[in-house]
Amino acid sequence: MEMKTVVTALASLAQDSRLVIFRTLVQAGPAGLAAGRISELTGIAPSSLSFHLKELSHADMVRSQQAGRFVIYTANFATMNALLGFLTENCCGGNPCSPVCSPACATEKEST
């Protein structure tokens, strides 16, 4: 992934509403969601949603497809994975990464 593409993708996600929209589309999976449903799930007004979807689309983080009278938006998983790959490339300088424990792990350990 080229640096300019990475910066554009990260910039598109560096805003509260756009990050919420993108995460909602990731959760929806490859089937995607209609704009109206995204608005309902995120609480973002349709006029604002349109602007944010345009920004995410410009960064190739989301794709749109006409389905009858609806436009279905999906997360662009290829771009997302390329971005994650770029960010984690050469992670820890080739050394094993230290284990990371989420709060769920701590809860499990405490209960045993």
Short mmCIF file of C-alpha atoms in Angstrom, two decimals:
data_model
loop_
_atom_site.label_atom_id
_atom_site.label_comp_id
_atom_site.label_asym_id
_atom_site.label_seq_id
_atom_site.Cartn_x
_atom_site.Cartn_y
_atom_site.Cartn_z
CA MET A 1 0.00 0.00 0.00
CA GLU A 2 1.38 3.41 -0.93
CA MET A 3 1.92 6.03 1.76
CA LYS A 4 -0.53 8.47 0.17
CA THR A 5 -3.25 5.79 0.13
CA VAL A 6 -2.55 4.93 3.77
CA VAL A 7 -2.77 8.56 4.84
CA THR A 8 -6.04 9.04 2.93
CA ALA A 9 -7.55 5.90 4.49
CA LEU A 10 -6.48 6.85 8.00
CA ALA A 11 -7.71 10.43 7.53
CA SER A 12 -11.11 9.14 6.44
CA LEU A 13 -11.40 7.16 9.67
CA ALA A 14 -10.06 9.95 11.88
CA GLN A 15 -13.51 11.39 12.58
CA ASP A 16 -16.07 10.09 15.08
CA SER A 17 -19.03 9.68 12.73
CA ARG A 18 -17.02 8.09 9.92
CA LEU A 19 -15.39 5.64 12.31
CA VAL A 20 -18.81 4.64 13.66
CA ILE A 21 -20.15 4.22 10.11
CA PHE A 22 -17.18 2.11 9.05
CA ARG A 23 -17.38 -0.13 12.12
CA THR A 24 -21.11 -0.57 11.53
CA LEU A 25 -20.44 -1.66 7.96
CA VAL A 26 -17.70 -4.05 9.10
CA GLN A 27 -20.17 -5.62 11.52
CA ALA A 28 -22.77 -5.91 8.74
CA GLY A 29 -20.34 -7.96 6.68
CA PRO A 30 -20.32 -8.41 2.91
CA ALA A 31 -24.10 -7.99 2.62
CA GLY A 32 -23.74 -4.34 3.61
CA LEU A 33 -26.50 -1.94 4.58
CA ALA A 34 -28.76 0.57 2.92
CA ALA A 35 -28.08 4.20 3.79
CA GLY A 36 -31.35 4.49 5.72
CA ARG A 37 -30.43 1.52 7.90
CA ILE A 38 -26.95 2.94 8.53
CA SER A 39 -28.61 6.17 9.64
CA GLU A 40 -30.92 4.27 12.00
CA LEU A 41 -28.11 2.20 13.52
CA THR A 42 -25.69 5.07 13.98
CA GLY A 43 -28.08 7.91 14.77
CA ILE A 44 -26.47 10.06 12.09
CA ALA A 45 -28.82 12.30 10.13
CA PRO A 46 -29.18 11.32 6.45
CA SER A 47 -27.74 14.63 5.22
CA SER A 48 -24.61 14.19 7.34
CA LEU A 49 -24.43 10.48 6.55
CA SER A 50 -24.24 11.21 2.83
CA PHE A 51 -21.23 13.49 3.37
CA HIS A 52 -19.42 10.94 5.54
CA LEU A 53 -20.11 8.05 3.15
CA LYS A 54 -18.69 10.16 0.32
CA GLU A 55 -15.48 10.73 2.31
CA LEU A 56 -15.15 7.02 3.13
CA SER A 57 -15.86 6.12 -0.48
CA HIS A 58 -13.25 8.61 -1.73
CA ALA A 59 -10.69 6.85 0.51
CA ASP A 60 -11.85 3.47 -0.89
CA MET A 61 -12.86 2.34 2.62
CA VAL A 62 -16.46 1.71 1.53
CA ARG A 63 -18.13 0.67 -1.69
CA SER A 64 -21.64 1.32 -2.90
CA GLN A 65 -23.92 -0.61 -5.21
CA GLN A 66 -27.38 0.15 -6.52
CA ALA A 67 -29.97 -2.46 -5.49
CA GLY A 68 -33.32 -1.44 -6.90
CA ARG A 69 -34.19 1.89 -5.39
CA PHE A 70 -31.65 1.51 -2.57
CA VAL A 71 -27.92 2.08 -2.45
CA ILE A 72 -26.17 -0.63 -0.45
CA TYR A 73 -22.90 0.30 1.24
CA THR A 74 -20.28 -2.24 2.25
CA ALA A 75 -16.94 -1.95 3.96
CA ASN A 76 -14.11 -2.49 1.50
CA PHE A 77 -12.45 -5.39 3.30
CA ALA A 78 -9.57 -5.52 0.81
CA THR A 79 -8.58 -1.94 1.64
CA MET A 80 -9.13 -2.53 5.36
CA ASN A 81 -6.89 -5.61 5.32
CA ALA A 82 -4.22 -3.84 3.27
CA LEU A 83 -4.25 -0.97 5.76
CA LEU A 84 -3.95 -3.36 8.70
CA GLY A 85 -1.14 -5.18 6.91
CA PHE A 86 0.69 -1.91 6.34
CA LEU A 87 0.30 -0.87 9.98
CA THR A 88 1.53 -4.20 11.31
CA GLU A 89 4.22 -4.89 8.73
CA ASN A 90 7.48 -5.73 10.50
CA CYS A 91 5.65 -5.72 13.83
CA CYS A 92 8.06 -5.77 16.78
CA GLY A 93 11.06 -5.73 14.45
CA GLY A 94 10.80 -9.45 13.78
CA ASN A 95 10.75 -10.32 17.48
CA PRO A 96 7.81 -12.18 19.00
CA CYS A 97 5.17 -9.71 20.10
CA SER A 98 4.30 -9.60 23.76
CA PRO A 99 0.93 -11.13 24.60
CA VAL A 100 -1.91 -8.68 24.84
CA CYS A 101 -4.69 -9.35 27.31
CA SER A 102 -8.12 -7.85 26.82
CA PRO A 103 -10.45 -7.13 29.75
CA ALA A 104 -12.29 -10.34 28.86
CA CYS A 105 -9.07 -12.28 29.55
CA ALA A 106 -8.69 -10.67 32.95
CA THR A 107 -12.27 -11.60 33.85
CA GLU A 108 -11.67 -15.23 32.88
CA LYS A 109 -8.47 -15.43 34.94
CA GLU A 110 -10.11 -13.86 37.97
CA SER A 111 -13.05 -16.28 37.87
CA THR A 112 -10.83 -19.41 37.78
#
